[in-house]
């Protein structure tokens, strides 16, 4: 069998990730690649149509059961390129207060197959090698998105763990997060409760609710395993509010790896600068992907991250 020339993580990087639950890898993308990805993002934002758009906002707050068209637009986006608005992009009468390219919070969730430039940075030999060094047996890519965090109205992302959203039994999710612009304290960079992936169980899950044709989303208690097999974790006696968050300020081109159990968040962007990033997740196809997860596999299965 041919072995790949591309290296995964160094032992030092792996040790940092295991200890802290995240890892910053500067210059993972060249500045030319970053420019191309931003250009493609701008063209998606300029060209999507408002005429047939249900004006769905992005929120993982669960579902009030009132917006089935918006829910369907979200729930069917796993193999499409769709556009979700910033919560604060509308006035009280529901009219957009910004031009559409400055009103979108995120574009998702199948850029890793449908956009050639995003596909090529996602399903790469380098990312396959990283996944292999993290211990994945059958790494699969899902839930890709550009998060814009627009100037002045960029929404906050409250503290969460990614395995809440993409649950496997046991948990295996890891986020790959690329800064396409400098992410700073000013424009709402990520921050991490370092080491919390070793203490914080996956206590809840974000799932599809309701019967066919009337589906929404909501949270349920997790009754399955709470930690990956490789990190058995604590007895679950953790207090989210006691966590201390470390800022992850990064330059454009940096790749950030995010453990599925680590608590992380980002603040609102009230600055004049956008904070465009691209992210996708990897789960291990060797473990059971939960059929209640909001995102279900396309007919051809989740994309293989193999070299
Ligand atoms: O980019 C952000 O602000 C949040 C992203 C995030 O939570 C993730 O990619 O898992
Ligand atoms: Fe996250």
PDB file of C-alpha atoms and ligand atoms in Angstrom:
ATOM      1  CA  UNK A   1       0.000   0.000   0.000  1.00  0.00           C
ATOM      2  CA  UNK A   2       1.353   3.427  -0.920  1.00  0.00           C
ATOM      3  CA  UNK A   3       1.940   5.694   2.040  1.00  0.00           C
ATOM      4  CA  UNK A   4       1.158   9.358   1.748  1.00  0.00           C
ATOM      5  CA  UNK A   5       3.996  11.897   1.768  1.00  0.00           C
ATOM      6  CA  UNK A   6       1.881  14.407   3.653  1.00  0.00           C
ATOM      7  CA  UNK A   7       2.547  14.721   7.359  1.00  0.00           C
ATOM      8  CA  UNK A   8      -0.157  14.909  10.029  1.00  0.00           C
ATOM      9  CA  UNK A   9       0.285  16.615  13.396  1.00  0.00           C
ATOM     10  CA  UNK A  10       3.642  16.619  15.151  1.00  0.00           C
ATOM     11  CA  UNK A  11       3.834  14.870  18.542  1.00  0.00           C
ATOM     12  CA  UNK A  12       3.975  18.338  20.171  1.00  0.00           C
ATOM     13  CA  UNK A  13       0.833  19.498  18.338  1.00  0.00           C
ATOM     14  CA  UNK A  14      -1.000  16.313  19.252  1.00  0.00           C
ATOM     15  CA  UNK A  15       0.024  16.672  22.910  1.00  0.00           C
ATOM     16  CA  UNK A  16      -1.249  20.289  22.934  1.00  0.00           C
ATOM     17  CA  UNK A  17      -4.576  19.215  21.382  1.00  0.00           C
ATOM     18  CA  UNK A  18      -5.047  16.366  23.856  1.00  0.00           C
ATOM     19  CA  UNK A  19      -4.237  18.602  26.813  1.00  0.00           C
ATOM     20  CA  UNK A  20      -6.187  21.714  25.774  1.00  0.00           C
ATOM     21  CA  UNK A  21      -8.869  20.495  23.369  1.00  0.00           C
ATOM     22  CA  UNK A  22      -7.908  22.888  20.592  1.00  0.00           C
ATOM     23  CA  UNK A  23      -4.885  23.642  18.416  1.00  0.00           C
ATOM     24  CA  UNK A  24      -3.912  26.682  16.332  1.00  0.00           C
ATOM     25  CA  UNK A  25      -2.005  25.931  13.094  1.00  0.00           C
ATOM     26  CA  UNK A  26      -0.854  29.233  11.534  1.00  0.00           C
ATOM     27  CA  UNK A  27      -0.412  29.519   7.735  1.00  0.00           C
ATOM     28  CA  UNK A  28      -2.400  26.359   6.970  1.00  0.00           C
ATOM     29  CA  UNK A  29      -3.720  28.245   3.921  1.00  0.00           C
ATOM     30  CA  UNK A  30      -1.587  30.502   1.711  1.00  0.00           C
ATOM     31  CA  UNK A  31      -2.692  34.131   1.407  1.00  0.00           C
ATOM     32  CA  UNK A  32      -3.501  33.468  -2.280  1.00  0.00           C
ATOM     33  CA  UNK A  33      -5.829  30.624  -1.308  1.00  0.00           C
ATOM     34  CA  UNK A  34      -7.475  32.819   1.335  1.00  0.00           C
ATOM     35  CA  UNK A  35      -8.029  35.510  -1.309  1.00  0.00           C
ATOM     36  CA  UNK A  36      -9.656  33.025  -3.689  1.00  0.00           C
ATOM     37  CA  UNK A  37     -11.965  31.671  -0.943  1.00  0.00           C
ATOM     38  CA  UNK A  38     -13.035  35.216   0.005  1.00  0.00           C
ATOM     39  CA  UNK A  39     -13.660  36.024  -3.650  1.00  0.00           C
ATOM     40  CA  UNK A  40     -15.840  32.916  -4.029  1.00  0.00           C
ATOM     41  CA  UNK A  41     -17.682  33.777  -0.818  1.00  0.00           C
ATOM     42  CA  UNK A  42     -18.338  37.339  -2.032  1.00  0.00           C
ATOM     43  CA  UNK A  43     -19.705  36.002  -5.274  1.00  0.00           C
ATOM     44  CA  UNK A  44     -22.053  33.590  -3.450  1.00  0.00           C
ATOM     45  CA  UNK A  45     -23.285  36.485  -1.266  1.00  0.00           C
ATOM     46  CA  UNK A  46     -23.771  38.737  -4.295  1.00  0.00           C
ATOM     47  CA  UNK A  47     -25.536  36.138  -6.417  1.00  0.00           C
ATOM     48  CA  UNK A  48     -28.008  34.317  -4.176  1.00  0.00           C
ATOM     49  CA  UNK A  49     -31.612  35.320  -4.685  1.00  0.00           C
ATOM     50  CA  UNK A  50     -33.859  36.912  -2.073  1.00  0.00           C
ATOM     51  CA  UNK A  51     -36.977  36.240  -4.173  1.00  0.00           C
ATOM     52  CA  UNK A  52     -37.478  32.614  -3.143  1.00  0.00           C
ATOM     53  CA  UNK A  53     -35.713  32.822   0.229  1.00  0.00           C
ATOM     54  CA  UNK A  54     -37.715  32.032   3.409  1.00  0.00           C
ATOM     55  CA  UNK A  55     -35.552  34.646   5.252  1.00  0.00           C
ATOM     56  CA  UNK A  56     -34.408  32.036   7.762  1.00  0.00           C
ATOM     57  CA  UNK A  57     -32.239  33.406  10.539  1.00  0.00           C
ATOM     58  CA  UNK A  58     -29.499  31.387  12.064  1.00  0.00           C
ATOM     59  CA  UNK A  59     -30.177  30.191  15.569  1.00  0.00           C
ATOM     60  CA  UNK A  60     -29.414  26.983  17.439  1.00  0.00           C
ATOM     61  CA  UNK A  61     -31.733  28.029  20.231  1.00  0.00           C
ATOM     62  CA  UNK A  62     -34.159  25.247  19.290  1.00  0.00           C
ATOM     63  CA  UNK A  63     -37.513  25.635  17.679  1.00  0.00           C
ATOM     64  CA  UNK A  64     -40.649  27.479  18.667  1.00  0.00           C
ATOM     65  CA  UNK A  65     -42.565  25.314  16.200  1.00  0.00           C
ATOM     66  CA  UNK A  66     -43.853  28.298  14.225  1.00  0.00           C
ATOM     67  CA  UNK A  67     -41.640  28.417  11.188  1.00  0.00           C
ATOM     68  CA  UNK A  68     -41.884  25.152   9.240  1.00  0.00           C
ATOM     69  CA  UNK A  69     -40.690  26.701   5.999  1.00  0.00           C
ATOM     70  CA  UNK A  70     -37.605  28.120   7.734  1.00  0.00           C
ATOM     71  CA  UNK A  71     -37.055  24.829   9.575  1.00  0.00           C
ATOM     72  CA  UNK A  72     -37.232  22.850   6.331  1.00  0.00           C
ATOM     73  CA  UNK A  73     -34.818  25.287   4.650  1.00  0.00           C
ATOM     74  CA  UNK A  74     -32.346  24.602   7.477  1.00  0.00           C
ATOM     75  CA  UNK A  75     -32.990  20.852   7.876  1.00  0.00           C
ATOM     76  CA  UNK A  76     -32.599  20.204   4.134  1.00  0.00           C
ATOM     77  CA  UNK A  77     -29.352  22.162   3.822  1.00  0.00           C
ATOM     78  CA  UNK A  78     -26.977  19.242   4.543  1.00  0.00           C
ATOM     79  CA  UNK A  79     -26.375  18.638   0.839  1.00  0.00           C
ATOM     80  CA  UNK A  80     -27.038  22.164  -0.444  1.00  0.00           C
ATOM     81  CA  UNK A  81     -25.635  25.681  -0.346  1.00  0.00           C
ATOM     82  CA  UNK A  82     -28.059  27.823   1.640  1.00  0.00           C
ATOM     83  CA  UNK A  83     -27.992  31.239   3.272  1.00  0.00           C
ATOM     84  CA  UNK A  84     -28.943  32.069   6.858  1.00  0.00           C
ATOM     85  CA  UNK A  85     -29.410  35.626   8.099  1.00  0.00           C
ATOM     86  CA  UNK A  86     -27.962  37.375  11.116  1.00  0.00           C
ATOM     87  CA  UNK A  87     -30.656  37.681  13.824  1.00  0.00           C
ATOM     88  CA  UNK A  88     -30.033  41.439  13.994  1.00  0.00           C
ATOM     89  CA  UNK A  89     -30.244  42.055  10.249  1.00  0.00           C
ATOM     90  CA  UNK A  90     -33.954  42.972  10.427  1.00  0.00           C
ATOM     91  CA  UNK A  91     -35.857  45.966  11.780  1.00  0.00           C
ATOM     92  CA  UNK A  92     -39.004  45.555  13.890  1.00  0.00           C
ATOM     93  CA  UNK A  93     -41.156  45.353  10.769  1.00  0.00           C
ATOM     94  CA  UNK A  94     -39.032  42.476   9.448  1.00  0.00           C
ATOM     95  CA  UNK A  95     -37.234  44.497   6.752  1.00  0.00           C
ATOM     96  CA  UNK A  96     -33.527  44.000   6.123  1.00  0.00           C
ATOM     97  CA  UNK A  97     -31.457  46.857   7.520  1.00  0.00           C
ATOM     98  CA  UNK A  98     -28.332  45.882   5.559  1.00  0.00           C
ATOM     99  CA  UNK A  99     -27.547  44.943   1.960  1.00  0.00           C
ATOM    100  CA  UNK A 100     -27.901  41.159   1.600  1.00  0.00           C
ATOM    101  CA  UNK A 101     -24.156  40.543   1.369  1.00  0.00           C
ATOM    102  CA  UNK A 102     -23.795  42.248   4.772  1.00  0.00           C
ATOM    103  CA  UNK A 103     -26.837  40.531   6.303  1.00  0.00           C
ATOM    104  CA  UNK A 104     -25.919  36.842   6.013  1.00  0.00           C
ATOM    105  CA  UNK A 105     -24.595  35.126   9.137  1.00  0.00           C
ATOM    106  CA  UNK A 106     -23.668  31.860   7.441  1.00  0.00           C
ATOM    107  CA  UNK A 107     -23.641  29.860   4.219  1.00  0.00           C
ATOM    108  CA  UNK A 108     -23.972  26.078   4.547  1.00  0.00           C
ATOM    109  CA  UNK A 109     -23.791  23.145   4.713  1.00  0.00           C
ATOM    110  CA  UNK A 110     -22.307  21.351   1.663  1.00  0.00           C
ATOM    111  CA  UNK A 111     -19.613  23.687   0.418  1.00  0.00           C
ATOM    112  CA  UNK A 112     -17.104  20.849   0.821  1.00  0.00           C
ATOM    113  CA  UNK A 113     -18.700  19.145  -2.191  1.00  0.00           C
ATOM    114  CA  UNK A 114     -20.478  21.885  -4.150  1.00  0.00           C
ATOM    115  CA  UNK A 115     -17.834  24.647  -4.189  1.00  0.00           C
ATOM    116  CA  UNK A 116     -14.632  23.607  -6.008  1.00  0.00           C
ATOM    117  CA  UNK A 117     -12.366  25.930  -3.988  1.00  0.00           C
ATOM    118  CA  UNK A 118     -13.838  24.939  -0.610  1.00  0.00           C
ATOM    119  CA  UNK A 119     -13.849  21.274  -1.643  1.00  0.00           C
ATOM    120  CA  UNK A 120     -10.184  21.391  -2.463  1.00  0.00           C
ATOM    121  CA  UNK A 121      -9.129  22.842   0.916  1.00  0.00           C
ATOM    122  CA  UNK A 122     -11.485  20.480   2.799  1.00  0.00           C
ATOM    123  CA  UNK A 123     -10.952  17.047   1.235  1.00  0.00           C
ATOM    124  CA  UNK A 124      -7.172  17.446   1.119  1.00  0.00           C
ATOM    125  CA  UNK A 125      -4.329  15.016   1.795  1.00  0.00           C
ATOM    126  CA  UNK A 126      -3.131  17.315   4.574  1.00  0.00           C
ATOM    127  CA  UNK A 127      -6.513  17.210   6.345  1.00  0.00           C
ATOM    128  CA  UNK A 128      -6.672  13.433   5.885  1.00  0.00           C
ATOM    129  CA  UNK A 129      -3.228  13.144   7.491  1.00  0.00           C
ATOM    130  CA  UNK A 130      -4.342  15.365  10.397  1.00  0.00           C
ATOM    131  CA  UNK A 131      -7.436  13.189  10.895  1.00  0.00           C
ATOM    132  CA  UNK A 132      -5.284  10.084  10.869  1.00  0.00           C
ATOM    133  CA  UNK A 133      -3.002  11.522  13.530  1.00  0.00           C
ATOM    134  CA  UNK A 134      -6.078  12.322  15.650  1.00  0.00           C
ATOM    135  CA  UNK A 135      -6.954   8.609  15.529  1.00  0.00           C
ATOM    136  CA  UNK A 136      -9.829   8.603  13.018  1.00  0.00           C
ATOM    137  CA  UNK A 137     -10.390   5.225  11.331  1.00  0.00           C
ATOM    138  CA  UNK A 138     -12.931   6.367   8.744  1.00  0.00           C
ATOM    139  CA  UNK A 139     -12.885  10.193   8.727  1.00  0.00           C
ATOM    140  CA  UNK A 140     -15.980  11.765   7.121  1.00  0.00           C
ATOM    141  CA  UNK A 141     -16.579  15.453   6.437  1.00  0.00           C
ATOM    142  CA  UNK A 142     -19.924  17.146   7.090  1.00  0.00           C
ATOM    143  CA  UNK A 143     -21.602  20.452   8.001  1.00  0.00           C
ATOM    144  CA  UNK A 144     -19.298  22.822   6.115  1.00  0.00           C
ATOM    145  CA  UNK A 145     -20.062  26.508   6.334  1.00  0.00           C
ATOM    146  CA  UNK A 146     -18.766  30.007   5.921  1.00  0.00           C
ATOM    147  CA  UNK A 147     -19.567  32.033   9.028  1.00  0.00           C
ATOM    148  CA  UNK A 148     -19.503  35.751   8.199  1.00  0.00           C
ATOM    149  CA  UNK A 149     -20.006  37.395  11.591  1.00  0.00           C
ATOM    150  CA  UNK A 150     -20.865  40.627   9.846  1.00  0.00           C
ATOM    151  CA  UNK A 151     -19.757  44.095  10.969  1.00  0.00           C
ATOM    152  CA  UNK A 152     -21.990  45.704  13.652  1.00  0.00           C
ATOM    153  CA  UNK A 153     -24.592  42.887  13.720  1.00  0.00           C
ATOM    154  CA  UNK A 154     -22.434  39.723  13.820  1.00  0.00           C
ATOM    155  CA  UNK A 155     -24.189  37.243  16.127  1.00  0.00           C
ATOM    156  CA  UNK A 156     -22.567  35.729  19.220  1.00  0.00           C
ATOM    157  CA  UNK A 157     -22.153  31.961  19.490  1.00  0.00           C
ATOM    158  CA  UNK A 158     -22.920  30.920  23.075  1.00  0.00           C
ATOM    159  CA  UNK A 159     -20.748  28.328  24.873  1.00  0.00           C
ATOM    160  CA  UNK A 160     -21.340  24.867  23.391  1.00  0.00           C
ATOM    161  CA  UNK A 161     -19.717  21.534  22.509  1.00  0.00           C
ATOM    162  CA  UNK A 162     -19.801  20.438  18.901  1.00  0.00           C
ATOM    163  CA  UNK A 163     -20.690  16.805  19.677  1.00  0.00           C
ATOM    164  CA  UNK A 164     -24.054  18.134  20.934  1.00  0.00           C
ATOM    165  CA  UNK A 165     -24.870  18.823  17.285  1.00  0.00           C
ATOM    166  CA  UNK A 166     -23.127  15.937  15.484  1.00  0.00           C
ATOM    167  CA  UNK A 167     -23.432  13.042  17.901  1.00  0.00           C
ATOM    168  CA  UNK A 168     -21.817   9.669  17.338  1.00  0.00           C
ATOM    169  CA  UNK A 169     -21.743   6.817  19.859  1.00  0.00           C
ATOM    170  CA  UNK A 170     -19.161   7.319  21.336  1.00  0.00           C
ATOM    171  CA  UNK A 171     -18.538  11.026  20.496  1.00  0.00           C
ATOM    172  CA  UNK A 172     -15.919  11.563  17.739  1.00  0.00           C
ATOM    173  CA  UNK A 173     -16.565  15.038  16.243  1.00  0.00           C
ATOM    174  CA  UNK A 174     -13.643  17.379  15.601  1.00  0.00           C
ATOM    175  CA  UNK A 175     -14.013  20.833  14.034  1.00  0.00           C
ATOM    176  CA  UNK A 176     -11.662  22.197  11.382  1.00  0.00           C
ATOM    177  CA  UNK A 177     -12.007  26.000  11.472  1.00  0.00           C
ATOM    178  CA  UNK A 178     -10.124  28.274   9.035  1.00  0.00           C
ATOM    179  CA  UNK A 179      -9.787  32.024   9.527  1.00  0.00           C
ATOM    180  CA  UNK A 180     -10.375  33.756   6.181  1.00  0.00           C
ATOM    181  CA  UNK A 181      -9.844  37.159   7.839  1.00  0.00           C
ATOM    182  CA  UNK A 182      -7.920  38.039  10.989  1.00  0.00           C
ATOM    183  CA  UNK A 183     -10.066  37.050  13.981  1.00  0.00           C
ATOM    184  CA  UNK A 184      -9.503  39.282  16.994  1.00  0.00           C
ATOM    185  CA  UNK A 185     -11.120  40.163  20.314  1.00  0.00           C
ATOM    186  CA  UNK A 186     -12.612  43.150  18.479  1.00  0.00           C
ATOM    187  CA  UNK A 187     -14.469  41.243  15.748  1.00  0.00           C
ATOM    188  CA  UNK A 188     -15.478  38.168  17.777  1.00  0.00           C
ATOM    189  CA  UNK A 189     -12.715  35.561  17.649  1.00  0.00           C
ATOM    190  CA  UNK A 190     -13.253  32.128  19.187  1.00  0.00           C
ATOM    191  CA  UNK A 191     -12.434  31.473  22.813  1.00  0.00           C
ATOM    192  CA  UNK A 192     -11.890  28.134  24.506  1.00  0.00           C
ATOM    193  CA  UNK A 193     -12.311  26.641  27.962  1.00  0.00           C
ATOM    194  CA  UNK A 194      -8.947  24.904  27.683  1.00  0.00           C
ATOM    195  CA  UNK A 195      -9.016  21.324  28.945  1.00  0.00           C
ATOM    196  CA  UNK A 196     -12.810  21.286  29.340  1.00  0.00           C
ATOM    197  CA  UNK A 197     -13.003  18.410  26.811  1.00  0.00           C
ATOM    198  CA  UNK A 198     -11.563  16.253  29.611  1.00  0.00           C
ATOM    199  CA  UNK A 199     -14.151  17.413  32.160  1.00  0.00           C
ATOM    200  CA  UNK A 200     -17.326  18.331  30.291  1.00  0.00           C
ATOM    201  CA  UNK A 201     -19.686  15.489  29.331  1.00  0.00           C
ATOM    202  CA  UNK A 202     -21.998  15.712  26.307  1.00  0.00           C
ATOM    203  CA  UNK A 203     -25.155  16.165  28.360  1.00  0.00           C
ATOM    204  CA  UNK A 204     -27.545  17.320  25.656  1.00  0.00           C
ATOM    205  CA  UNK A 205     -28.153  16.788  21.998  1.00  0.00           C
ATOM    206  CA  UNK A 206     -29.532  18.985  19.223  1.00  0.00           C
ATOM    207  CA  UNK A 207     -31.972  16.858  17.229  1.00  0.00           C
ATOM    208  CA  UNK A 208     -34.837  16.802  14.739  1.00  0.00           C
ATOM    209  CA  UNK A 209     -38.241  16.927  16.389  1.00  0.00           C
ATOM    210  CA  UNK A 210     -41.813  16.605  15.166  1.00  0.00           C
ATOM    211  CA  UNK A 211     -43.355  14.283  12.637  1.00  0.00           C
ATOM    212  CA  UNK A 212     -42.559  14.074   8.950  1.00  0.00           C
ATOM    213  CA  UNK A 213     -43.487  17.216   7.077  1.00  0.00           C
ATOM    214  CA  UNK A 214     -43.610  19.224  10.309  1.00  0.00           C
ATOM    215  CA  UNK A 215     -40.061  18.778  11.510  1.00  0.00           C
ATOM    216  CA  UNK A 216     -38.277  21.258  13.710  1.00  0.00           C
ATOM    217  CA  UNK A 217     -35.302  21.136  16.040  1.00  0.00           C
ATOM    218  CA  UNK A 218     -34.774  20.984  19.773  1.00  0.00           C
ATOM    219  CA  UNK A 219     -32.562  19.745  22.586  1.00  0.00           C
ATOM    220  CA  UNK A 220     -32.851  16.394  24.383  1.00  0.00           C
ATOM    221  CA  UNK A 221     -30.832  14.787  27.192  1.00  0.00           C
ATOM    222  CA  UNK A 222     -27.982  12.605  26.053  1.00  0.00           C
ATOM    223  CA  UNK A 223     -28.389   9.061  27.258  1.00  0.00           C
ATOM    224  CA  UNK A 224     -25.388   7.667  25.375  1.00  0.00           C
ATOM    225  CA  UNK A 225     -21.643   7.882  26.094  1.00  0.00           C
ATOM    226  CA  UNK A 226     -20.465  11.352  27.072  1.00  0.00           C
ATOM    227  CA  UNK A 227     -16.781  11.178  26.162  1.00  0.00           C
ATOM    228  CA  UNK A 228     -14.769   9.658  23.316  1.00  0.00           C
ATOM    229  CA  UNK A 229     -13.325   6.210  24.018  1.00  0.00           C
ATOM    230  CA  UNK A 230      -9.827   7.685  23.860  1.00  0.00           C
ATOM    231  CA  UNK A 231     -10.640  10.286  26.568  1.00  0.00           C
ATOM    232  CA  UNK A 232     -12.827   8.673  29.235  1.00  0.00           C
ATOM    233  CA  UNK A 233     -13.231  12.058  31.004  1.00  0.00           C
ATOM    234  CA  UNK A 234     -14.323  13.013  34.493  1.00  0.00           C
ATOM    235  CA  UNK A 235     -17.299  11.879  36.534  1.00  0.00           C
ATOM    236  CA  UNK A 236     -19.295  14.674  34.941  1.00  0.00           C
ATOM    237  CA  UNK A 237     -19.116  16.865  38.014  1.00  0.00           C
ATOM    238  CA  UNK A 238     -18.355  20.047  36.063  1.00  0.00           C
ATOM    239  CA  UNK A 239     -19.800  23.527  36.232  1.00  0.00           C
ATOM    240  CA  UNK A 240     -19.939  25.326  32.901  1.00  0.00           C
ATOM    241  CA  UNK A 241     -20.002  28.706  34.613  1.00  0.00           C
ATOM    242  CA  UNK A 242     -16.697  28.015  36.392  1.00  0.00           C
ATOM    243  CA  UNK A 243     -14.808  27.629  33.131  1.00  0.00           C
ATOM    244  CA  UNK A 244     -12.168  30.201  32.200  1.00  0.00           C
ATOM    245  CA  UNK A 245     -12.016  31.102  28.513  1.00  0.00           C
ATOM    246  CA  UNK A 246      -8.806  31.710  26.566  1.00  0.00           C
ATOM    247  CA  UNK A 247      -8.996  33.995  23.516  1.00  0.00           C
ATOM    248  CA  UNK A 248      -8.026  32.427  20.203  1.00  0.00           C
ATOM    249  CA  UNK A 249      -6.934  35.476  18.209  1.00  0.00           C
ATOM    250  CA  UNK A 250      -5.593  34.275  14.840  1.00  0.00           C
ATOM    251  CA  UNK A 251      -4.395  35.565  11.486  1.00  0.00           C
ATOM    252  CA  UNK A 252      -6.150  34.800   8.197  1.00  0.00           C
ATOM    253  CA  UNK A 253      -4.954  31.408   6.938  1.00  0.00           C
ATOM    254  CA  UNK A 254      -4.794  29.811  10.401  1.00  0.00           C
ATOM    255  CA  UNK A 255      -6.457  26.431  10.922  1.00  0.00           C
ATOM    256  CA  UNK A 256      -7.962  25.811  14.354  1.00  0.00           C
ATOM    257  CA  UNK A 257      -8.779  22.236  15.397  1.00  0.00           C
ATOM    258  CA  UNK A 258     -11.605  21.968  17.930  1.00  0.00           C
ATOM    259  CA  UNK A 259     -12.320  18.846  20.031  1.00  0.00           C
ATOM    260  CA  UNK A 260     -16.015  17.856  20.022  1.00  0.00           C
ATOM    261  CA  UNK A 261     -16.221  17.997  23.843  1.00  0.00           C
ATOM    262  CA  UNK A 262     -14.463  21.340  24.425  1.00  0.00           C
ATOM    263  CA  UNK A 263     -16.619  24.289  25.524  1.00  0.00           C
ATOM    264  CA  UNK A 264     -16.041  27.192  23.153  1.00  0.00           C
ATOM    265  CA  UNK A 265     -17.837  30.361  22.130  1.00  0.00           C
ATOM    266  CA  UNK A 266     -17.501  33.672  20.299  1.00  0.00           C
ATOM    267  CA  UNK A 267     -18.812  37.134  21.157  1.00  0.00           C
ATOM    268  CA  UNK A 268     -20.961  39.478  19.094  1.00  0.00           C
ATOM    269  CA  UNK A 269     -19.188  41.513  16.459  1.00  0.00           C
ATOM    270  CA  UNK A 270     -20.092  45.171  16.957  1.00  0.00           C
ATOM    271  CA  UNK A 271     -16.913  46.394  15.250  1.00  0.00           C
ATOM    272  CA  UNK A 272     -16.703  47.735  11.711  1.00  0.00           C
ATOM    273  CA  UNK A 273     -14.746  44.670  10.533  1.00  0.00           C
ATOM    274  CA  UNK A 274     -16.248  41.403   9.381  1.00  0.00           C
ATOM    275  CA  UNK A 275     -14.881  38.064  10.603  1.00  0.00           C
ATOM    276  CA  UNK A 276     -15.240  35.557   7.768  1.00  0.00           C
ATOM    277  CA  UNK A 277     -14.238  31.977   8.579  1.00  0.00           C
ATOM    278  CA  UNK A 278     -14.760  28.576   6.980  1.00  0.00           C
ATOM    279  CA  UNK A 279     -15.434  25.492   9.053  1.00  0.00           C
ATOM    280  CA  UNK A 280     -16.443  21.871   8.649  1.00  0.00           C
ATOM    281  CA  UNK A 281     -16.532  18.899  10.972  1.00  0.00           C
ATOM    282  CA  UNK A 282     -15.123  15.408  10.823  1.00  0.00           C
ATOM    283  CA  UNK A 283     -16.783  12.414  12.463  1.00  0.00           C
ATOM    284  CA  UNK A 284     -15.608   8.813  12.513  1.00  0.00           C
ATOM    285  CA  UNK A 285     -17.667   6.694  10.125  1.00  0.00           C
ATOM    286  CA  UNK A 286     -16.515   3.665  12.127  1.00  0.00           C
ATOM    287  CA  UNK A 287     -18.859   4.738  14.950  1.00  0.00           C
ATOM    288  CA  UNK A 288     -22.638   4.962  14.913  1.00  0.00           C
ATOM    289  CA  UNK A 289     -23.948   8.306  13.606  1.00  0.00           C
ATOM    290  CA  UNK A 290     -27.176   9.096  15.453  1.00  0.00           C
ATOM    291  CA  UNK A 291     -30.298   9.077  13.294  1.00  0.00           C
ATOM    292  CA  UNK A 292     -31.859  11.866  15.375  1.00  0.00           C
ATOM    293  CA  UNK A 293     -29.065  14.387  14.615  1.00  0.00           C
ATOM    294  CA  UNK A 294     -30.302  17.483  12.789  1.00  0.00           C
ATOM    295  CA  UNK A 295     -27.976  16.720   9.882  1.00  0.00           C
ATOM    296  CA  UNK A 296     -28.544  13.397   8.123  1.00  0.00           C
ATOM    297  CA  UNK A 297     -26.195  11.886   5.521  1.00  0.00           C
ATOM    298  CA  UNK A 298     -26.833  12.513   1.804  1.00  0.00           C
ATOM    299  CA  UNK A 299     -27.713   9.375  -0.216  1.00  0.00           C
ATOM    300  CA  UNK A 300     -24.059   8.856  -1.167  1.00  0.00           C
ATOM    301  CA  UNK A 301     -22.974   9.062   2.509  1.00  0.00           C
ATOM    302  CA  UNK A 302     -20.762  11.650   4.187  1.00  0.00           C
ATOM    303  CA  UNK A 303     -17.645  12.661   2.207  1.00  0.00           C
ATOM    304  CA  UNK A 304     -14.570  10.515   2.758  1.00  0.00           C
ATOM    305  CA  UNK A 305     -11.504  12.340   4.048  1.00  0.00           C
ATOM    306  CA  UNK A 306      -8.943   9.924   2.634  1.00  0.00           C
ATOM    307  CA  UNK A 307      -5.667  10.655   0.885  1.00  0.00           C
TER     308      UNK A 307
HETATM  309  O1  LIG B   1     -16.991  30.766  14.383  1.00  0.00           O
HETATM  310  C1  LIG B   1     -17.635  30.854  15.430  1.00  0.00           C
HETATM  311  O2  LIG B   1     -17.840  31.929  15.972  1.00  0.00           O
HETATM  312  C2  LIG B   1     -18.188  29.630  16.088  1.00  0.00           C
HETATM  313  C3  LIG B   1     -17.858  28.416  15.307  1.00  0.00           C
HETATM  314  C4  LIG B   1     -18.031  27.141  16.049  1.00  0.00           C
HETATM  315  O3  LIG B   1     -18.510  27.069  17.143  1.00  0.00           O
HETATM  316  C5  LIG B   1     -17.584  25.915  15.378  1.00  0.00           C
HETATM  317  O4  LIG B   1     -17.090  25.991  14.241  1.00  0.00           O
HETATM  318  O5  LIG B   1     -17.690  24.843  15.985  1.00  0.00           O
HETATM  319 FE1  LIG B   2     -18.642  24.988  17.726  1.00  0.00          FE
END
